Tab-separated table of N, CA and C and ligand atoms in Angstrom:
chain	number	residue	atom	x	y	z
A	1	MET	N	77.874	114.835	116.947
A	1	MET	CA	77.693	115.510	115.664
A	1	MET	C	77.772	114.496	114.518
A	2	ILE	N	76.802	114.524	113.644
A	2	ILE	CA	76.760	113.595	112.519
A	2	ILE	C	77.543	114.181	111.340
A	3	LEU	N	78.503	113.415	110.830
A	3	LEU	CA	79.358	113.911	109.751
A	3	LEU	C	78.919	113.411	108.391
A	4	GLY	N	78.192	112.307	108.366
A	4	GLY	CA	77.763	111.765	107.087
A	4	GLY	C	77.307	110.332	107.242
A	5	GLN	N	77.261	109.658	106.093
A	5	GLN	CA	76.764	108.299	106.067
A	5	GLN	C	77.906	107.308	105.949
A	6	CYS	N	77.805	106.246	106.694
A	6	CYS	CA	78.799	105.177	106.607
A	6	CYS	C	78.774	104.574	105.200
A	7	PRO	N	79.951	104.434	104.550
A	7	PRO	CA	79.972	103.883	103.186
A	7	PRO	C	79.649	102.389	103.165
A	8	TYR	N	79.626	101.740	104.308
A	8	TYR	CA	79.435	100.291	104.337
A	8	TYR	C	78.040	99.872	104.759
A	9	CYS	N	77.429	100.613	105.694
A	9	CYS	CA	76.107	100.187	106.161
A	9	CYS	C	75.083	101.318	106.121
A	10	LYS	N	75.507	102.497	105.666
A	10	LYS	CA	74.622	103.664	105.548
A	10	LYS	C	74.162	104.228	106.891
A	11	GLY	N	74.768	103.762	107.956
A	11	GLY	CA	74.473	104.340	109.274
A	11	GLY	C	75.086	105.723	109.382
A	12	ASN	N	74.749	106.443	110.431
A	12	ASN	CA	75.343	107.755	110.653
A	12	ASN	C	76.763	107.613	111.177
A	13	VAL	N	77.639	108.469	110.677
A	13	VAL	CA	78.989	108.530	111.229
A	13	VAL	C	79.049	109.727	112.167
A	14	ILE	N	79.411	109.446	113.401
A	14	ILE	CA	79.332	110.444	114.463
A	14	ILE	C	80.723	110.777	114.976
A	15	SER	N	80.913	112.056	115.251
A	15	SER	CA	82.190	112.520	115.782
A	15	SER	C	82.084	112.649	117.295
A	16	LYS	N	83.076	112.114	118.011
A	16	LYS	CA	83.108	112.354	119.448
A	16	LYS	C	84.531	112.454	119.961
A	17	LYS	N	84.667	113.122	121.077
A	17	LYS	CA	85.988	113.269	121.692
A	17	LYS	C	86.216	112.098	122.638
A	18	ILE	N	87.375	111.497	122.522
A	18	ILE	CA	87.698	110.412	123.441
A	18	ILE	C	89.125	110.604	123.944
A	19	THR	N	89.479	109.832	124.958
A	19	THR	CA	90.858	109.822	125.432
A	19	THR	C	91.417	108.434	125.175
A	20	ALA	N	92.483	108.365	124.419
A	20	ALA	CA	93.109	107.083	124.103
A	20	ALA	C	94.571	107.164	124.478
A	21	GLN	N	94.992	106.259	125.301
A	21	GLN	CA	96.371	106.231	125.796
A	21	GLN	C	96.807	107.596	126.315
A	22	GLY	N	95.917	108.190	127.086
A	22	GLY	CA	96.236	109.460	127.731
A	22	GLY	C	96.137	110.672	126.825
A	23	LYS	N	95.812	110.469	125.554
A	23	LYS	CA	95.731	111.602	124.635
A	23	LYS	C	94.292	111.858	124.238
A	24	LYS	N	93.933	113.126	124.188
A	24	LYS	CA	92.598	113.492	123.722
A	24	LYS	C	92.595	113.494	122.199
A	25	ILE	N	91.760	112.644	121.645
A	25	ILE	CA	91.646	112.601	120.185
A	25	ILE	C	90.168	112.562	119.817
A	26	LYS	N	89.911	112.589	118.536
A	26	LYS	CA	88.535	112.452	118.090
A	26	LYS	C	88.345	111.084	117.462
A	27	LEU	N	87.155	110.583	117.658
A	27	LEU	CA	86.805	109.316	117.051
A	27	LEU	C	85.622	109.565	116.131
A	28	TYR	N	85.769	109.163	114.885
A	28	TYR	CA	84.678	109.271	113.928
A	28	TYR	C	84.180	107.853	113.714
A	29	SER	N	83.003	107.575	114.213
A	29	SER	CA	82.568	106.197	114.247
A	29	SER	C	81.178	106.019	113.660
A	30	CYS	N	81.030	104.963	112.879
A	30	CYS	CA	79.701	104.559	112.436
A	30	CYS	C	78.892	104.186	113.675
A	31	GLU	N	77.631	104.584	113.697
A	31	GLU	CA	76.817	104.297	114.881
A	31	GLU	C	76.601	102.796	115.089
A	32	ASN	N	76.881	102.008	114.074
A	32	ASN	CA	76.722	100.556	114.197
A	32	ASN	C	78.036	99.836	114.499
A	33	ALA	N	79.069	100.610	114.772
A	33	ALA	CA	80.376	100.034	115.099
A	33	ALA	C	80.778	100.505	116.493
A	34	LYS	N	80.265	99.826	117.488
A	34	LYS	CA	80.532	100.231	118.868
A	34	LYS	C	81.537	99.291	119.511
A	35	LYS	N	82.384	99.877	120.324
A	35	LYS	CA	83.357	99.060	121.032
A	35	LYS	C	83.221	99.256	122.520
A	36	GLU	N	83.614	98.239	123.263
A	36	GLU	CA	83.576	98.326	124.721
A	36	GLU	C	84.656	97.403	125.279
A	37	TYR	N	84.938	97.574	126.573
A	37	TYR	CA	85.889	96.684	127.219
A	37	TYR	C	85.149	95.440	127.698
A	38	ASP	N	85.665	94.282	127.363
A	38	ASP	CA	85.027	93.059	127.850
A	38	ASP	C	85.589	92.682	129.217
A	39	GLU	N	85.228	91.507	129.729
A	39	GLU	CA	85.619	91.111	131.097
A	39	GLU	C	87.130	91.060	131.251
A	40	SER	N	87.845	90.734	130.169
A	40	SER	CA	89.297	90.652	130.285
A	40	SER	C	89.964	91.962	129.880
A	41	ASP	N	89.155	93.045	129.866
A	41	ASP	CA	89.681	94.380	129.592
A	41	ASP	C	90.211	94.548	128.179
A	42	THR	N	89.722	93.740	127.269
A	42	THR	CA	90.086	93.893	125.867
A	42	THR	C	89.029	94.749	125.197
A	43	TYR	N	89.498	95.653	124.366
A	43	TYR	CA	88.601	96.579	123.677
A	43	TYR	C	88.042	95.885	122.443
A	44	VAL	N	86.771	95.529	122.470
A	44	VAL	CA	86.189	94.720	121.392
A	44	VAL	C	84.896	95.347	120.879
A	45	TYR	N	84.493	94.928	119.700
A	45	TYR	CA	83.202	95.362	119.173
A	45	TYR	C	82.096	94.750	120.023
A	46	THR	N	81.056	95.526	120.268
A	46	THR	CA	79.944	95.011	121.056
A	46	THR	C	79.197	93.956	120.237
A	47	ALA	N	78.446	93.131	120.939
A	47	ALA	CA	77.724	92.043	120.278
A	47	ALA	C	76.725	92.571	119.253
A	48	ASP	N	76.190	93.768	119.489
A	48	ASP	CA	75.197	94.294	118.561
A	48	ASP	C	75.809	95.159	117.453
A	49	SER	N	77.126	95.186	117.365
A	49	SER	CA	77.767	95.944	116.284
A	49	SER	C	77.642	95.189	114.971
A	50	THR	N	77.170	95.882	113.944
A	50	THR	CA	77.016	95.232	112.646
A	50	THR	C	78.014	95.795	111.645
A	51	CYS	N	78.856	96.727	112.077
A	51	CYS	CA	79.765	97.419	111.181
A	51	CYS	C	81.091	97.614	111.913
A	52	ARG	N	82.159	97.904	111.154
A	52	ARG	CA	83.470	98.089	111.784
A	52	ARG	C	84.101	99.428	111.436
A	53	PHE	N	83.329	100.288	110.824
A	53	PHE	CA	83.914	101.510	110.290
A	53	PHE	C	84.129	102.564	111.374
A	54	ARG	N	85.366	102.790	111.736
A	54	ARG	CA	85.736	103.783	112.735
A	54	ARG	C	87.055	104.417	112.325
A	55	ILE	N	87.132	105.727	112.433
A	55	ILE	CA	88.385	106.420	112.125
A	55	ILE	C	88.840	107.162	113.376
A	56	TYR	N	90.050	106.909	113.795
A	56	TYR	CA	90.632	107.705	114.883
A	56	TYR	C	91.338	108.899	114.257
A	57	SER	N	91.210	110.057	114.889
A	57	SER	CA	91.766	111.264	114.272
A	57	SER	C	93.289	111.192	114.136
A	58	ASN	N	93.914	110.304	114.902
A	58	ASN	CA	95.382	110.193	114.787
A	58	ASN	C	95.809	108.978	113.948
A	59	ALA	N	94.899	108.490	113.117
A	59	ALA	CA	95.192	107.284	112.331
A	59	ALA	C	96.364	107.457	111.370
A	60	LEU	N	96.656	108.705	110.986
A	60	LEU	CA	97.745	108.935	110.025
A	60	LEU	C	98.977	109.543	110.694
A	61	LEU	N	99.075	109.334	111.972
A	61	LEU	CA	100.189	109.889	112.743
A	61	LEU	C	101.540	109.372	112.241
A	62	ARG	N	101.527	108.147	111.772
A	62	ARG	CA	102.750	107.535	111.252
A	62	ARG	C	103.346	108.348	110.110
A	63	TRP	N	102.475	109.064	109.398
A	63	TRP	CA	102.954	109.906	108.295
A	63	TRP	C	102.928	111.371	108.701
A	64	ASN	N	103.037	111.569	109.995
A	64	ASN	CA	103.162	112.912	110.568
A	64	ASN	C	101.975	113.824	110.285
A	65	LYS	N	100.825	113.229	110.150
A	65	LYS	CA	99.605	114.025	110.146
A	65	LYS	C	99.010	113.882	111.536
A	66	ARG	N	99.014	114.990	112.253
A	66	ARG	CA	98.636	114.924	113.661
A	66	ARG	C	97.185	114.537	113.868
A	67	SER	N	96.334	115.093	113.017
A	67	SER	CA	94.915	114.869	113.259
A	67	SER	C	94.120	114.932	111.953
A	68	ILE	N	93.191	114.024	111.824
A	68	ILE	CA	92.250	114.066	110.701
A	68	ILE	C	91.059	114.893	111.171
A	69	SER	N	90.712	115.913	110.418
A	69	SER	CA	89.677	116.840	110.878
A	69	SER	C	88.275	116.360	110.521
A	70	GLU	N	87.300	116.934	111.185
A	70	GLU	CA	85.901	116.621	110.869
A	70	GLU	C	85.606	116.949	109.414
A	71	TYR	N	86.169	118.063	108.952
A	71	TYR	CA	85.969	118.468	107.570
A	71	TYR	C	86.470	117.392	106.603
A	72	GLU	N	87.639	116.848	106.902
A	72	GLU	CA	88.212	115.821	106.034
A	72	GLU	C	87.363	114.553	106.029
A	73	VAL	N	86.819	114.214	107.191
A	73	VAL	CA	85.977	113.019	107.265
A	73	VAL	C	84.665	113.248	106.514
A	74	LYS	N	84.106	114.442	106.657
A	74	LYS	CA	82.887	114.783	105.921
A	74	LYS	C	83.087	114.607	104.427
A	75	LYS	N	84.213	115.116	103.957
A	75	LYS	CA	84.519	115.040	102.534
A	75	LYS	C	84.748	113.588	102.106
A	76	LEU	N	85.401	112.857	102.953
A	76	LEU	CA	85.661	111.440	102.702
A	76	LEU	C	84.341	110.676	102.532
A	77	LEU	N	83.381	110.989	103.370
A	77	LEU	CA	82.092	110.289	103.320
A	77	LEU	C	81.257	110.759	102.135
A	78	GLN	N	81.369	112.036	101.849
A	78	GLN	CA	80.560	112.615	100.790
A	78	GLN	C	81.083	112.241	99.401
A	79	ASP	N	82.394	112.372	99.220
A	79	ASP	CA	82.999	112.185	97.894
A	79	ASP	C	83.663	110.820	97.720
A	80	GLY	N	83.753	110.060	98.796
A	80	GLY	CA	84.430	108.770	98.707
A	80	GLY	C	85.940	108.889	98.780
A	81	GLN	N	86.430	110.121	98.888
A	81	GLN	CA	87.864	110.344	99.058
A	81	GLN	C	88.103	111.763	99.553
A	82	THR	N	89.269	111.965	100.109
A	82	THR	CA	89.648	113.312	100.487
A	82	THR	C	91.153	113.432	100.314
A	83	VAL	N	91.620	114.639	100.118
A	83	VAL	CA	93.060	114.837	99.984
A	83	VAL	C	93.626	115.168	101.361
A	84	VAL	N	94.666	114.457	101.754
A	84	VAL	CA	95.290	114.737	103.042
A	84	VAL	C	96.730	115.201	102.839
A	85	ARG	N	97.152	116.047	103.756
A	85	ARG	CA	98.518	116.554	103.690
A	85	ARG	C	99.366	115.760	104.665
A	86	LEU	N	100.388	115.123	104.145
A	86	LEU	CA	101.269	114.306	104.976
A	86	LEU	C	102.652	114.941	104.984
A	87	HIS	N	103.445	114.520	105.934
A	87	HIS	CA	104.780	115.100	106.056
A	87	HIS	C	105.829	114.003	106.113
A	88	GLY	N	107.011	114.327	105.622
A	88	GLY	CA	108.151	113.428	105.771
A	88	GLY	C	108.643	113.467	107.206
A	89	ARG	N	109.724	112.822	107.463
A	89	ARG	CA	110.286	112.808	108.804
A	89	ARG	C	110.659	114.207	109.270
A	90	LYS	N	110.633	114.379	110.568
A	90	LYS	CA	110.962	115.654	111.207
A	90	LYS	C	110.077	116.785	110.706
A	91	GLY	N	108.906	116.442	110.187
A	91	GLY	CA	107.963	117.467	109.771
A	91	GLY	C	108.363	118.221	108.519
A	92	THR	N	109.399	117.762	107.849
A	92	THR	CA	109.814	118.450	106.631
A	92	THR	C	109.073	117.898	105.432
A	93	LYS	N	109.130	118.584	104.362
A	93	LYS	CA	108.635	118.133	103.072
A	93	LYS	C	107.210	117.585	103.122
A	94	GLU	N	106.264	118.447	102.975
A	94	GLU	CA	104.882	117.970	102.971
A	94	GLU	C	104.484	117.495	101.586
A	95	TYR	N	103.551	116.599	101.547
A	95	TYR	CA	103.049	116.108	100.270
A	95	TYR	C	101.585	115.728	100.438
A	96	PHE	N	100.906	115.611	99.310
A	96	PHE	CA	99.469	115.349	99.347
A	96	PHE	C	99.148	113.978	98.766
A	97	LYS	N	98.185	113.321	99.396
A	97	LYS	CA	97.736	112.022	98.907
A	97	LYS	C	96.223	111.919	99.074
A	98	TYR	N	95.620	111.038	98.273
A	98	TYR	CA	94.205	110.765	98.462
A	98	TYR	C	94.032	109.744	99.581
A	99	ALA	N	93.038	109.989	100.418
A	99	ALA	CA	92.647	109.013	101.424
A	99	ALA	C	91.248	108.528	101.084
A	100	ILE	N	91.027	107.246	101.238
A	100	ILE	CA	89.706	106.660	100.968
A	100	ILE	C	89.260	105.864	102.200
A	101	PRO	N	87.954	105.629	102.316
A	101	PRO	CA	87.488	104.850	103.478
A	101	PRO	C	87.997	103.412	103.395
A	102	HIS	N	88.218	102.827	104.540
A	102	HIS	CA	88.609	101.424	104.615
A	102	HIS	C	87.764	100.761	105.682
A	103	GLU	N	87.130	99.657	105.314
A	103	GLU	CA	86.165	99.033	106.208
A	103	GLU	C	86.768	98.659	107.556
A	104	GLU	N	88.004	98.213	107.553
A	104	GLU	CA	88.608	97.746	108.791
A	104	GLU	C	89.494	98.788	109.457
A	105	TYR	N	90.252	99.534	108.655
A	105	TYR	CA	91.199	100.497	109.219
A	105	TYR	C	90.644	101.910	109.261
A	106	GLY	N	89.431	102.097	108.762
A	106	GLY	CA	88.820	103.419	108.783
A	106	GLY	C	89.209	104.251	107.584
A	107	VAL	N	90.517	104.350	107.375
A	107	VAL	CA	90.984	105.171	106.272
A	107	VAL	C	92.250	104.537	105.703
A	108	SER	N	92.413	104.635	104.385
A	108	SER	CA	93.658	104.161	103.808
A	108	SER	C	94.121	105.138	102.740
A	109	ILE	N	95.411	105.165	102.513
A	109	ILE	CA	96.022	106.137	101.597
A	109	ILE	C	96.286	105.479	100.248
A	110	LEU	N	95.955	106.206	99.190
A	110	LEU	CA	96.280	105.726	97.837
A	110	LEU	C	97.697	106.179	97.496
A	111	TRP	N	98.671	105.347	97.805
A	111	TRP	CA	100.072	105.761	97.654
A	111	TRP	C	100.480	105.925	96.202
A	112	ASP	N	99.868	105.164	95.300
A	112	ASP	CA	100.306	105.184	93.907
A	112	ASP	C	99.696	106.309	93.096
A	113	GLU	N	98.721	106.974	93.692
A	113	GLU	CA	98.031	107.989	92.930
A	113	GLU	C	98.575	109.385	93.244
A	114	GLU	N	98.901	110.122	92.188
A	114	GLU	CA	99.419	111.468	92.399
A	114	GLU	C	98.272	112.452	92.545
A	115	VAL	N	98.433	113.405	93.431
A	115	VAL	CA	97.450	114.472	93.566
A	115	VAL	C	97.965	115.678	92.799
A	116	ASN	N	97.126	116.187	91.940
A	116	ASN	CA	97.468	117.405	91.220
A	116	ASN	C	97.294	118.601	92.160
A	117	GLU	N	98.394	119.141	92.641
A	117	GLU	CA	98.303	120.151	93.689
A	117	GLU	C	97.646	121.443	93.230
A	118	GLU	N	97.656	121.649	91.932
A	118	GLU	CA	97.015	122.860	91.437
A	118	GLU	C	95.498	122.803	91.574
A	119	SER	N	94.961	121.591	91.693
A	119	SER	CA	93.520	121.449	91.791
A	119	SER	C	93.031	121.552	93.222
A	120	LEU	N	93.934	121.750	94.166
A	120	LEU	CA	93.532	121.804	95.584
A	120	LEU	C	92.913	123.161	95.914
B	201	ZN	ZN1	78.680	101.413	109.206
């Protein structure tokens, strides 16, 4: 499923289900950013990859966001940002932040910017 255009190379960003470390997650990947296992079993970009833009749906797990949805990625690609809901430790105290695309990490959070919750 195509979610939008890559902000870096204008390729299609495609959603697919993958299994990573035994967990089923979604991968939102630019069609020009392909990875494969090389001879030494290292997961690397293929030789024909011209882009690095890939978002794993669990990229924000550290901030207790279990999964980034297709909807959020669509909005991220369309508007250049999306608002994500994050949680403090033990799932308490949720808060909102802007997420923007990041060429290498897929997505990054604007920690210094406040989200006006009334506008959500
Ligand atoms: Zn790309």
